[in-house]
XYZ file of C-alpha atoms in Angstrom:
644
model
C -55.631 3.869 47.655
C -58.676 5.228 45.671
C -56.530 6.899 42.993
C -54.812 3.280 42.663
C -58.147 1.638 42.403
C -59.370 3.983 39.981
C -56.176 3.434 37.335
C -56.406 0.159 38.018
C -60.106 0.099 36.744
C -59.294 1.979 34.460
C -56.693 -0.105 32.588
C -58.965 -2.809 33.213
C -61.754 -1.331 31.288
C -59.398 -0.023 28.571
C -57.906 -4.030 27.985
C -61.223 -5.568 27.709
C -62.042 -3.215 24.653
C -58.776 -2.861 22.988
C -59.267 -5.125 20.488
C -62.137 -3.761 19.309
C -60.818 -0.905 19.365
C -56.939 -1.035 18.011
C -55.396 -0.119 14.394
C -54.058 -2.581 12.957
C -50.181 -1.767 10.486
C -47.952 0.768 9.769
C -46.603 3.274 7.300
C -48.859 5.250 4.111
C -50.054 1.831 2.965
C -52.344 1.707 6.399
C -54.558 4.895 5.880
C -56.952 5.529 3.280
C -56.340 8.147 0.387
C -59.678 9.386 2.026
C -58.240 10.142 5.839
C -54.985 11.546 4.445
C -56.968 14.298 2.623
C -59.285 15.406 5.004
C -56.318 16.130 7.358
C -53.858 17.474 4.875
C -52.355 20.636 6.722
C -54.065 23.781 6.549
C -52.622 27.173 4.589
C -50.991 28.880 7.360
C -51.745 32.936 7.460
C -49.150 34.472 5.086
C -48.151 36.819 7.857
C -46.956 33.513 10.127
C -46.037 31.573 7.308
C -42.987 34.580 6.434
C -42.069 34.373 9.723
C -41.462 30.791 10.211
C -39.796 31.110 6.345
C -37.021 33.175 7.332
C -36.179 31.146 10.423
C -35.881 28.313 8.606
C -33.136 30.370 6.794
C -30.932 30.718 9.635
C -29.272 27.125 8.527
C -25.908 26.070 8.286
C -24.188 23.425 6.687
C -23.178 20.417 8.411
C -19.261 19.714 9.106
C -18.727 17.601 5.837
C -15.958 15.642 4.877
C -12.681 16.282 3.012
C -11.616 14.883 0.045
C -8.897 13.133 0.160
C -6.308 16.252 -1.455
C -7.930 18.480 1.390
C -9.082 20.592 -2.158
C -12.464 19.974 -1.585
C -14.954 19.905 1.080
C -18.179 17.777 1.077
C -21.541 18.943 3.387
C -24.665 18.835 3.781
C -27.044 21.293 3.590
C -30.898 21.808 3.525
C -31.064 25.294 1.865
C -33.040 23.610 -1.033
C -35.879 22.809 1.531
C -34.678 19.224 1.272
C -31.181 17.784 2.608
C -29.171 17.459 0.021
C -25.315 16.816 -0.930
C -22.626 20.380 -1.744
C -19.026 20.882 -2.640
C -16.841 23.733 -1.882
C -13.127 23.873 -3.928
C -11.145 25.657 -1.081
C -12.175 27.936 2.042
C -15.166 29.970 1.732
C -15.557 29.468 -1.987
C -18.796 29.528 -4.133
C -20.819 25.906 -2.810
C -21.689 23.874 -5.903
C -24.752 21.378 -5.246
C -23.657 17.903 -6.060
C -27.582 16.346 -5.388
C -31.201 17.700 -5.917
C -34.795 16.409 -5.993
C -37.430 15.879 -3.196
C -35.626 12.918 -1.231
C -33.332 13.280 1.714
C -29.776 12.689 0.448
C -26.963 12.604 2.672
C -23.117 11.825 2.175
C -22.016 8.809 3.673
C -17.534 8.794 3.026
C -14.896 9.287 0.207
C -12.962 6.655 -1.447
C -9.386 7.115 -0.319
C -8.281 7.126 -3.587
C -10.975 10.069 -3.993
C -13.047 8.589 -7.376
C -15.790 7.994 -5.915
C -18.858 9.615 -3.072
C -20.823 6.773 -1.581
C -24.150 8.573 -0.772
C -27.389 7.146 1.016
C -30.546 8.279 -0.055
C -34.409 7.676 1.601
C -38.022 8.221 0.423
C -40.548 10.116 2.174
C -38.891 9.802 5.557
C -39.795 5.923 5.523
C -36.257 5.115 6.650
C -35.596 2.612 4.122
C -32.605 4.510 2.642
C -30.666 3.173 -0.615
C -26.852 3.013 -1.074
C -25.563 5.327 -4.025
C -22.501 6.247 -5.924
C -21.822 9.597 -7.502
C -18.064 10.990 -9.342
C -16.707 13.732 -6.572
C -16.944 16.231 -9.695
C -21.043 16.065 -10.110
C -23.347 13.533 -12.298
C -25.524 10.958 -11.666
C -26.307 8.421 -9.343
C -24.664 5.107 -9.704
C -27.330 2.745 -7.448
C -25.458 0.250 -5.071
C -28.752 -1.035 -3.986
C -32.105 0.688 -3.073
C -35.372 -1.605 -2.716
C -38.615 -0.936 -1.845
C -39.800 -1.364 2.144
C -35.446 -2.351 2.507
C -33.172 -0.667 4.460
C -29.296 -0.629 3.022
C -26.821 1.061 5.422
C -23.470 1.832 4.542
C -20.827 0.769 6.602
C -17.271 1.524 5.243
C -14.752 1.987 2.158
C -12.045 -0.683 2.289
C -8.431 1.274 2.406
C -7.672 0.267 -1.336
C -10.852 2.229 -2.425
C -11.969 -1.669 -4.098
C -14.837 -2.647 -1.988
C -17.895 -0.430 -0.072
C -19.374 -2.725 2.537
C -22.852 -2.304 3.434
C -25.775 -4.073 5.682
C -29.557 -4.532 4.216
C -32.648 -6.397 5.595
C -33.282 -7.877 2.204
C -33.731 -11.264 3.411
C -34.717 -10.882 6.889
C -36.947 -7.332 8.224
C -35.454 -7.606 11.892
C -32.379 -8.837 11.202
C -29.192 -7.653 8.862
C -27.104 -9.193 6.524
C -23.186 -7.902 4.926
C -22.329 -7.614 1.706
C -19.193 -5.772 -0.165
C -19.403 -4.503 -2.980
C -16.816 -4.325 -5.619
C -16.535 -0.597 -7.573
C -15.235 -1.689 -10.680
C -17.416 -4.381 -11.343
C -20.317 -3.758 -9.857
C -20.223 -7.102 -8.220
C -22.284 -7.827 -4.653
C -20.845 -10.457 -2.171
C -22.590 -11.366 0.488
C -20.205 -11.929 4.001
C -22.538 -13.351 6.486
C -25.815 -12.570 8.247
C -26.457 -12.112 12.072
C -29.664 -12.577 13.352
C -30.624 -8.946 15.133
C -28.828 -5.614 14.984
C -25.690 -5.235 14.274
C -23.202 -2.993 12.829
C -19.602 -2.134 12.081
C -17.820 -0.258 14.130
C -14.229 -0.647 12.961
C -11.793 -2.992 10.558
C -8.572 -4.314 9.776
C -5.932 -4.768 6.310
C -6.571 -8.260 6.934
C -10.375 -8.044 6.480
C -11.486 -8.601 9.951
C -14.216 -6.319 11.316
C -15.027 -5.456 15.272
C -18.760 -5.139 15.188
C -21.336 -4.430 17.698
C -24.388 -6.191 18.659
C -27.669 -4.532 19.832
C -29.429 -6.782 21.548
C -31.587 -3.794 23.470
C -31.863 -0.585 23.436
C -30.235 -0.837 26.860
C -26.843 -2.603 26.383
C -24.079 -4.062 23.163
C -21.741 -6.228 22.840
C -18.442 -5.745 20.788
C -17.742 -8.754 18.561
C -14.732 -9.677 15.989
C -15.561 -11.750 12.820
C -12.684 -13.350 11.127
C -12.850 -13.945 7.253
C -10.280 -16.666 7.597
C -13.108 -19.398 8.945
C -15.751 -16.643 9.183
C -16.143 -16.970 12.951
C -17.383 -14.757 15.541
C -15.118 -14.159 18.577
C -16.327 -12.002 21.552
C -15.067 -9.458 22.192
C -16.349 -7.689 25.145
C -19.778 -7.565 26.700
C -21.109 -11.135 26.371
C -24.177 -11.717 28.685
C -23.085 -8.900 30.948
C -26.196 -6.452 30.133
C -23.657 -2.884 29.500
C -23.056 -0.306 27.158
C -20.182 -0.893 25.024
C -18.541 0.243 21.868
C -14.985 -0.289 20.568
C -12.182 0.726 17.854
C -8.547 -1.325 17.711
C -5.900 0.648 19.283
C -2.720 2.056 17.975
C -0.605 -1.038 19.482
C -0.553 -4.769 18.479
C -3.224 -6.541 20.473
C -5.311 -3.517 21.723
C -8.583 -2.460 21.708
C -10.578 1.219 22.897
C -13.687 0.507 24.880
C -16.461 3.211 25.688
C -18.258 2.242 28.700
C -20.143 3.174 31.448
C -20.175 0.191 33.374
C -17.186 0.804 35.694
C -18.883 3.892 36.641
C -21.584 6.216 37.062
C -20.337 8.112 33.245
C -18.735 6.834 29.988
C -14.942 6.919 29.483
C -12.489 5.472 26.933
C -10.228 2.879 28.328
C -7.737 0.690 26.623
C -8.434 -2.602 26.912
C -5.691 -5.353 26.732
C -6.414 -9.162 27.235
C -8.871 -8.651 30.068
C -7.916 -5.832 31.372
C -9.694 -2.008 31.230
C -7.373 0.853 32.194
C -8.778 4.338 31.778
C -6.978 6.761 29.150
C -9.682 9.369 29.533
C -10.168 11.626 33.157
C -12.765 11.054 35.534
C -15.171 13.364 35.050
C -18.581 13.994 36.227
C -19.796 13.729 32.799
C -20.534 11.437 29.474
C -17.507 11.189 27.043
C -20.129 10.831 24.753
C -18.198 9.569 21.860
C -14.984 8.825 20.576
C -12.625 8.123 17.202
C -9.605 7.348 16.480
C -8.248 7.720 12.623
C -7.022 5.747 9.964
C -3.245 5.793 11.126
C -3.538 5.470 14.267
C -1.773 8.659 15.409
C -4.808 10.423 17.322
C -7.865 9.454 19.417
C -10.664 12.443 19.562
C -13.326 12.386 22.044
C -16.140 14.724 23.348
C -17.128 15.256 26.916
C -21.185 16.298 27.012
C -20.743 18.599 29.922
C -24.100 19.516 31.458
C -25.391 19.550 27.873
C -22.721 22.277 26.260
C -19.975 19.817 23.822
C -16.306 20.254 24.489
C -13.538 18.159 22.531
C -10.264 16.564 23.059
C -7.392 15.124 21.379
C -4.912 12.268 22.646
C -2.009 10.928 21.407
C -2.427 7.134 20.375
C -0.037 5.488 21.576
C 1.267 7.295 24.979
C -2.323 8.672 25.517
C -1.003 12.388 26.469
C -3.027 15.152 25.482
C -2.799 17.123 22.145
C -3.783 20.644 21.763
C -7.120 21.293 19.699
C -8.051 25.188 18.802
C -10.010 27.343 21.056
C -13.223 29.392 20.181
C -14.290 31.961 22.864
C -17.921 31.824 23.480
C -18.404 28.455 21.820
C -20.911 26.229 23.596
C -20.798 23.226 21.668
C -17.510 22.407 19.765
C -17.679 18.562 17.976
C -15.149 16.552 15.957
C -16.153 16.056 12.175
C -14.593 14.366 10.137
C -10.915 13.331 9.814
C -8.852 12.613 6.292
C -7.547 9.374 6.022
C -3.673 10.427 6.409
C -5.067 11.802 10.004
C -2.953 15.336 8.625
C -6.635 17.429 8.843
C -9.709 17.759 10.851
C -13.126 19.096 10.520
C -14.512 21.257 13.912
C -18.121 22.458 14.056
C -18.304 25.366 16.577
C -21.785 26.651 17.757
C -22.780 29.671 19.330
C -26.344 30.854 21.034
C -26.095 33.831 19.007
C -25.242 32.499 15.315
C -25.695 29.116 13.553
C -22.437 26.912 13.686
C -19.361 27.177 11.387
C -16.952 24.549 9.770
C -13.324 24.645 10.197
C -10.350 22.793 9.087
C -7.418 22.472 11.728
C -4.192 20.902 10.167
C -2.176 19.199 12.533
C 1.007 19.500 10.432
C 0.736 23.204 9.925
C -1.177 24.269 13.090
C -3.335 26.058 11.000
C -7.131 26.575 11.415
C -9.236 27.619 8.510
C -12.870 28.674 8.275
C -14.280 26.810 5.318
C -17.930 27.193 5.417
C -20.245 30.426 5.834
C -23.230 30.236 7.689
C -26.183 32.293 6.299
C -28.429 34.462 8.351
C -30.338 36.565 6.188
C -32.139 39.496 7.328
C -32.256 38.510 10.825
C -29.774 40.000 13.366
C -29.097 36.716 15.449
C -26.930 38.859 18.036
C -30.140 40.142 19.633
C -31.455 35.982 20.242
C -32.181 35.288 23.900
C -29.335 32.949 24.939
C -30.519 29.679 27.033
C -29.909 28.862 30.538
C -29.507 26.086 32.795
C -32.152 25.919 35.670
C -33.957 22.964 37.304
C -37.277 22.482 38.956
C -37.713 20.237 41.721
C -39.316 16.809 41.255
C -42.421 15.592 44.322
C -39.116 13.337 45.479
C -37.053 16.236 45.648
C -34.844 15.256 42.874
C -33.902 18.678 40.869
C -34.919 17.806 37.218
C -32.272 19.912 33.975
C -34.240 22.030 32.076
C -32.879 24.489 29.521
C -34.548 27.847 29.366
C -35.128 30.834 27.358
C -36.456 33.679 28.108
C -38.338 37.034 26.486
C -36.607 40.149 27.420
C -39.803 41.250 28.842
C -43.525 40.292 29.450
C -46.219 42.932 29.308
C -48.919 41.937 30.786
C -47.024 39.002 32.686
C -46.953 36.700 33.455
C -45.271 35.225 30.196
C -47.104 32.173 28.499
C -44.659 28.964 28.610
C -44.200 26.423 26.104
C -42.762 23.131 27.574
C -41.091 21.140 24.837
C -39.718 17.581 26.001
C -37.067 15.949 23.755
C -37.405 12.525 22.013
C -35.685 9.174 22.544
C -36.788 9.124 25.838
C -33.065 8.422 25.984
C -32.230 12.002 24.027
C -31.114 15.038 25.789
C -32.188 18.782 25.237
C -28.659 21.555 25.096
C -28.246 24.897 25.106
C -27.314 26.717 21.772
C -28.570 28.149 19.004
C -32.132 27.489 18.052
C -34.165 29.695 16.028
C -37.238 27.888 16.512
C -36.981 28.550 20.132
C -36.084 31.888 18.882
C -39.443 32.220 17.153
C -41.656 31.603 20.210
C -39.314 33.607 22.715
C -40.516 36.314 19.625
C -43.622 35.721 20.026
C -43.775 36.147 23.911
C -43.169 32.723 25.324
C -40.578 31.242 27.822
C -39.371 28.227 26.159
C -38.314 25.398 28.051
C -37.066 21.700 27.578
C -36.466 19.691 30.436
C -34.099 16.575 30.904
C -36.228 14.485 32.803
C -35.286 11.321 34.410
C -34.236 9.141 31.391
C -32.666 11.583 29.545
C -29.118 10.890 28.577
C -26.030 13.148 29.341
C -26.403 12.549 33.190
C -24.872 9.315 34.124
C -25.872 5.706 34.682
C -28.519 6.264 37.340
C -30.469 8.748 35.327
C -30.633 7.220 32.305
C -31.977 3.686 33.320
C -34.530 5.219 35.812
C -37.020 5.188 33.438
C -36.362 1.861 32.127
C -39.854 -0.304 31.903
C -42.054 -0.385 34.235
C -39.901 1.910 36.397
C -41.033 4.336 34.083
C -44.169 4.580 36.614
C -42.063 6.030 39.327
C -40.663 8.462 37.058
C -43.622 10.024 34.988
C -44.493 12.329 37.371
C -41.534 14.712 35.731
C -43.595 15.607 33.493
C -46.631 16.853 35.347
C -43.645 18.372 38.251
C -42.481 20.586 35.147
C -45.920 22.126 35.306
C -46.720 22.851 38.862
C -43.464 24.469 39.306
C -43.405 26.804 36.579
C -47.175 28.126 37.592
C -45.945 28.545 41.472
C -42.752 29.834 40.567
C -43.368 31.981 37.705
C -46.826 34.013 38.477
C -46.505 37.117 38.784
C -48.989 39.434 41.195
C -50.585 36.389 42.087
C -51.338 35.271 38.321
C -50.210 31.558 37.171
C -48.806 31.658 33.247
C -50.670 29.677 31.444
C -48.825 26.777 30.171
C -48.600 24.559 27.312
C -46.574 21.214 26.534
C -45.308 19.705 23.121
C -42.564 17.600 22.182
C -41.624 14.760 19.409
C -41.761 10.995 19.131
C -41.346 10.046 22.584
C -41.230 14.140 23.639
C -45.241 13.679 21.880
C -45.665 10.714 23.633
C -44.985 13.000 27.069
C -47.250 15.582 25.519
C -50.210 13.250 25.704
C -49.475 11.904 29.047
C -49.311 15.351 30.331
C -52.680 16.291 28.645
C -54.335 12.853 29.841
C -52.546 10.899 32.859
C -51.843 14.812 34.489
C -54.869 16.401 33.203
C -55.103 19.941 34.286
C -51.838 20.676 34.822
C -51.575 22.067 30.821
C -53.868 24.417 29.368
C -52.607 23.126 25.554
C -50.470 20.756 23.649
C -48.926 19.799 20.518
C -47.913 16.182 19.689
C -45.454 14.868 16.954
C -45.628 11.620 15.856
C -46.054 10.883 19.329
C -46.879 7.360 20.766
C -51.276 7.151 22.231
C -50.785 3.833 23.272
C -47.413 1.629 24.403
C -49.285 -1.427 23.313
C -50.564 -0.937 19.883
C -47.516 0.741 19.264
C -45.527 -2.296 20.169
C -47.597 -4.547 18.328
C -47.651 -2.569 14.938
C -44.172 -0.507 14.801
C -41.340 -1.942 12.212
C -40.171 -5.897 13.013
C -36.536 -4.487 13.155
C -37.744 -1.291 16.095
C -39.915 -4.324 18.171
C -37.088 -5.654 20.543
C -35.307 -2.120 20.704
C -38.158 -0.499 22.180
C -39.771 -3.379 24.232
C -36.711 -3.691 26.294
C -37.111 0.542 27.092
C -40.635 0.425 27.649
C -41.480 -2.918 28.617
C -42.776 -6.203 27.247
C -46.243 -6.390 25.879
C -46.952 -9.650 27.337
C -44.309 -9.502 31.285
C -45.167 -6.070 31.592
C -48.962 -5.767 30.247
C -50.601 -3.874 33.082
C -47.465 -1.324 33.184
C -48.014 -0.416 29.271
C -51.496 0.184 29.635
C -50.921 2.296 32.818
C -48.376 4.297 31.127
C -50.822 5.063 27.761
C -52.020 8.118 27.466
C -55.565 6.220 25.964
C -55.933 4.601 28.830
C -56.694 7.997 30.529
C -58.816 9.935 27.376
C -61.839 10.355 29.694
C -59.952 13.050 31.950
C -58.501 15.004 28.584
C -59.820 18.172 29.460
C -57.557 20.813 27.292
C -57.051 21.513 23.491
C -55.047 19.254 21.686
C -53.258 19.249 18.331
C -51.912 15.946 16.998
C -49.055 15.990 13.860
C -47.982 12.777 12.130
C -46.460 11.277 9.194
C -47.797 8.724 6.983
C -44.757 6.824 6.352
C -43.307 6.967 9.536
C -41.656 3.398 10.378
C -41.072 4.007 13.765
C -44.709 5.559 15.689
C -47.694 4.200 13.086
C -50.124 6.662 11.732
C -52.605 4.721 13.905
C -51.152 6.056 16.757
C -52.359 9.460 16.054
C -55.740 8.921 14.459
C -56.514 7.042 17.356
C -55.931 9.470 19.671
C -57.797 12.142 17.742
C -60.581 10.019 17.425
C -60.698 9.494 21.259
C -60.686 13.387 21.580
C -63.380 14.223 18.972
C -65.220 11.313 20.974
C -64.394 13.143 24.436
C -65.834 16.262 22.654
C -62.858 17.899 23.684
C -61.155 21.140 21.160
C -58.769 18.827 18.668
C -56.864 18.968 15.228
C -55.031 15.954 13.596
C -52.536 16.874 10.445
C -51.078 14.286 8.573
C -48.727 14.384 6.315
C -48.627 11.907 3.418
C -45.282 12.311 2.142
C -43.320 12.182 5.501
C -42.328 9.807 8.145
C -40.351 10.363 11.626
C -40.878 14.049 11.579
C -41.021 16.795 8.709
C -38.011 16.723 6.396
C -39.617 18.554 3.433
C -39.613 22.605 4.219
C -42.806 22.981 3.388
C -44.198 20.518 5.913
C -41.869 21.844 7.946
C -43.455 24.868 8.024
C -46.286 23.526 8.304
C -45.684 21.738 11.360
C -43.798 24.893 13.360
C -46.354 27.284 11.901
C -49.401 25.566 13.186
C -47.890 24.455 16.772
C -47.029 28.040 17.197
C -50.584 29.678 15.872
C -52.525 26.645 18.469
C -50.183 27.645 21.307
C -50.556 31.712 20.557
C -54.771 30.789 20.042
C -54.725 28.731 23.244
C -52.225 30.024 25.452
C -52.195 33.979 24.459
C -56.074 34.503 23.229
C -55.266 35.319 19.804
C-alpha cells in the first residue's frame, strides 16, 4: 500500500513539472552544434579498439538476390564499414562492389528482364531512404526519387520490367501515397494515397495489388485495390483487431493468409470466399513468415522454433511437402530470395561456430551450390562458446526464455554478467553466432538476453501481455532477470555482480532496471533508449505516433500508466553508473530522450556518460561508431563490473 502511494506521488510530482522540464523535437536539427561536441565519443584504448576491429570482421554477406540468368549474384555486405551493394559472376568468384560512399545502401530487386537494380539508399541513419537505379554491370546512380526529411519505399518491379512502384510521404508525414514509375521515360504516376500505413504485399497481370493496412502496431488488415474504378475492397481483417498478411494463391479465386488469430501461433491457411483452412501443421510455434513465387509453383515458409529458424517448402497447388537441403549443425536456416521462373533459391545457413553462408538450391537440377564465402580472419571461430536455452523464473512463477553464453571458466568466480534485452519490445533474442557476445564471453562475462513477456516467437498470449498499460504487470521481468542470476549463480556464497544494457526499447529496459528496480544492477548501458514514454510520444516521427501509442499506451487514456512506466519518473532512486549512447538523427527515440536522462543523472550526482553521435540515427551503422559504441559499453561494464 505504501510502495503504491509512494509511485503514485511520485508520478504526481513528476506531471506537475514536466513541462518545465520536457525537450521539445526530434532528429540533428534539435541539438546544438555545441552539445553534440562536448559528447562526441571518446578515443577508445588502441588495445580495445583492435579487439572490437577484428570482431567486426567476422561478417558475412547477406543472402542476395539472383539475377535473372542465375550468372550473377547480388548481396549485401558491410566489409567497407558501411552497407553497401556487391556482385559475384558465378559460385565463389572474386565479389566486385557495385556501391560505395558513407550512406547505407541496400538492394531492393532485379528487373525481370535483368537491365536494371532498383536500390534504396538513406542518410545518416535518419530513415528517410531514397529510391535509386543502377545498370547490373556497375555505374552510377540513376535517382527515382530521394528528398530531404521524405521517406520513398520501394515496393515492386511490374513483370514486364516497365514500371517500379514505390510509396513516399511527400505530401503527407504520417501517411503514404503510390506512385509507378516508368524506366524508360523517367515518368512518375501517382496511383492513389491512403491515409496511414500501408504497403504492398502482393500483385496481379491485371494491375491489382493486395495491400496491407497498419492501423497499430498490434493488428492489419489485407486490402485489394482495383485500377479498373480504383476502389478498395476488403479483404480480410476489417474491424476485427488481428494479425494478418496475405499473397494470392496458385488457384483462381484464392488467397494465403498468415494469422494468429485462430490460435495461440501463426500458420498459413488458404483462404477461399470466407473460409480459412490450414495448409501449414499445428505446431507449437510461429510460422514466422511465408512466400510464395512468381509462378506459383512453391510456397516457402519458416517455423521460429524456440528461437533456432527452420524452413519448408510446399507445393502450390496440392499443398504437399517438397524437399529443401539439409545442413547438419545449422541453427538457423532462412529462405532468400527466389528467381522469378521459381527454377532457383537462395538459403542462408548459420552456425554458433561460423558466420552464415549463401547457397543456391536449383529445383530443376537438385543441385545445391555454395556461392558466397564468409570471412573470418585471424580468429578461430570453432573455439566460440555456443548459446543455450535456459529460463529464470518470473515472482508469478512464469519461466521467462533467456539465451545464454557462457566463459569456459571463471577464476575468481563468480563470473560478471551482462544482461542484454532485445528491442521492439515485440523483437526476440536467438541463439547463433554472435561475435559481439563472443567478445564479452572473452572478456570474462556470461552473456545473456532474455525473452521477456512481450517478446515475439512465443505465441499470442506472450506477445500481447505487455500491451499498454498491462505493461505494469509485466515489468517486473526485468528486475526477476536480476535476482535470479545473483541467487542462482554465486558461487561460495558470492553474488556476480551484474550489469544490464540493451537497444531502443532493450535501452528503454536498461533504464527501468537502473531506476524503477534500483539496486538490482550494479551498471548499465543504454542505446537510443526511451527516458520517458511521454515525451517520447509527443516528439517521435508523425508517421511512428499511432504505431507506438497503441503498444505503449495513449498519452492522453493512459496518462498515469506512461508516467509510471518512465524510467524519469523514478531518477531519484538511480543509484548505479550509467552510460547513455544515442544518435542525432534518429527518427524513431529523439536525442532528447537521452540528454534528458543524463541530465537527471549528473543532477542525481550519480557516475554518468552520454555519447552522441551526430552522424547516426536508430543505432550505429558507420564502423567507426560502431566501434565506438561496443568498445565503450564493454570498457564501462569491465570498469564497473570487473574493477578494471
Amino acid at each position: 500500500m505504501k510502495a503504491t502511494l509512494l509511485a503514485t506521488l511520485i508520478a504526481a510530482s513528476f506531471a506537475a513539472h514536466a513541462a518545465d522540464t520536457a525537450y521539445k523535437g526530434l532528429g540533428a536539427d534539435s541539438v546544438s552544434a555545441e552539445t553534440l561536441e562536448k559528447f562526441r565519443a571518446k578515443a577508445l584504448d588502441a588495445d580495445l579498439s583492435r579487439k572490437v576491429q577484428s570482431i567486426l570482421d567476422l561478417r558475412a554477406p547477406g543472402g542476395g538476390v539472383l539475377s535473372p540468368d542465375g550468372k550473377s549474384l547480388y548481396f549485401g555486405w558491410r566489409v567497407t564499414g558501411t552497407p553497401q551493394i556487391w556482385r559475384i559472376d558465378g559460385p565463389q568468384a572474386f565479389p566486385v562492389q557495385m556501391t560505395g560512399g558513407e550512406d547505407a545502401t541496400n538492394l531492393a530487386d532485379i528487373s525481370a528482364d535483368g537491365k536494371w537494380l532498383v536500390v534504396q539508399r538513406d542518410r545518416k541513419g535518419e530513415e528517410n531512404p531514397g529510391l535509386y537505379l543502377q545498370n547490373p554491370k556497375g555505374g552510377e546512380l540513376i535517382p527515382i526519387q530521394h528528398i530531404k526529411g521524405v521517406q520513398t519505399f520501394f515496393e515492386f518491379i511490374s513483370d514486364d520490367s516497365r514500371y517500379v512502384y514505390y510509396r513516399s510521404n511527400d505530401e503527407v508525414r504520417d501517411s503514404y501515397t503510390f506512385y509507378r514509375y516508368e524506366i524508360a521515360t523517367g515518368k512518375k504516376e501517382k496511383l492513389f494515397g491512403r491515409k496511414g500505413t500501408w504497403n504492398i504485399v502482393d500483385y496481379r497481370a491485371d494491375g491489382r495489388l493486395l495491400m496491407v493496412h497498419v492501423p497499430s502496431s498490434l493488428y492489419r488488415e489485407v486490402w485489394e485495390w482495383n485500377p479498373a474504378d480504383g476502389k478498395f475492397s476488403p479483404v480480410i481483417g476489417q474491424g476485427e483487431q488481428e494479425m494478418y498478411s496475405a499473397r494470392y494463391g496458385a488457384k483462381p479465386g484464392e488467397m494465403l493468409v498468415h494469422t494468429n488469430k485462430i490460435g495461440e501461433f501463426y500458420r498459413v491457411y488458404r483462404k477461399t470466399g470466407d473460409k480459412l483452412e490450414p495448409i501449414t501443421p499445428e505446431l507449437k510455434w510461429d510460422v514466422a513468415g511465408f512466400s510464395i513465387d512468381d509462378k506459383r509453383e512453391r510456397i516457402y515458409y519458416t517455423v521460429n522454433d524456440g528461437g533456432y529458424t527452420k524452413s519448408y517448402a510446399l507445393d502450390a497447388r496440392t499443398y504437399k511437402p517438397l524437399k529443401l537441403p539439409e545442413f547438419k549443425g545449422a541453427e538457423h536456416v532462412g529462405i532468400g530470395s527466389v528467381t522469378r521462373d521459381g527454377s532457383k533459391i537462395t538459403l542462408g545457413v548459420g552456425t554458433a561456430k561460423a558466420p552464415s553462408t549463401s547457397y543456391v538450391f536449383d529445383w530443376k537440377t537438385g543441385k545445391l551450390t555454395q556461392w558466397v564465402l564468409p570471412s573470418s580472419p585471424e580468429i578461430d571461430t570453432s573455439t566460440f562458446s555456443a548459446a543455450t536455452i535456459e529460463t529464470y523464473p518470473a515472482r508469478d512463477g512464469t519461466p521467462i526464455p533467456m539465451v545464454v553464453r557462457r566463459p569456459a571458466k571463471c577464476d575468481p568466480g563468480p563470473c560478471p554478467v551482462v544482461v542484454n534485452f532485445h528491442g521492439g519490445p515485440e523483437g526476440q533474442s536467438t541463439p547463433g553466432f554472435s561475435p559481439v557476445a563472443q567478445l564479452y564471453v572473452d572478456a570474462g562475462f556470461i552473456y545473456v538476453q532474455p525473452n521477456v513477456r512481450g517478446s515475439d516467437g512465443y505465441g499470442k498470449t506472450w506477445i500481447h501481455a505487455d500491451n499498454a498499460a498491462k505493461r505494469l504487470d509485466v515489468i517486473t521481468d526485468i528486475e526477476d532477470a536480476a535476482i535470479y542470476i545473483k541467487k542462482a549463480w554465486a558461487k561460495n556464497g558470492v553474488a556476480p555482480k551484474v550489469g544490464i544494457s540493451g537497444g531502443s526499447y532493450g535501452g528503454y529496459a536498461t533504464m527501468i532496471g537502473m531506476t524503477m528496480f534500483a539496486g538490482a544492477y550494479d551498471a548499465g548501458v543504454s542505446n537510443v533508449g526511451i527516458s520517458n514514454l511521454l515525451t517520447f510520444l509527443e516528439n517521435t516521427a508523425p508517421y511512428r505516433r499511432a504505431l507506438r501509442a497503441s503498444e505503449y499506451g495513449d498519452p492522453v487514456k493512459d496518462r498515469d500508466a506512461l508516467i509510471k512506466l518512465s524510467a524519469t519518473t523514478y531518477i531519484d532512486k538511480l543509484c548505479a553508473p550509467l552510460l547513455v549512447i544515442q544518435g542525432a538523427s534518429d527518427p524513431r527515440v529523439p536525442v532528447g530522450e537521452a540528454i534528458q536522462m543524463y541530465d537527471a543523472a549528473q543532477k542525481k550526482g550519480v557516475p554518468s556518460d552520454l555519447i552522441i553521435f551526430a552522424d547516426e540515427g536508430h543505432g550505429a551503422q558507420k564502423r567507426e561508431n560502431q566501434v565506438a559504441t561496443i568498445g565503450h559499453t564493454l570498457r564501462f561494464f569491465q570498469k564497473h563490473l570487473q574493477g578494471k
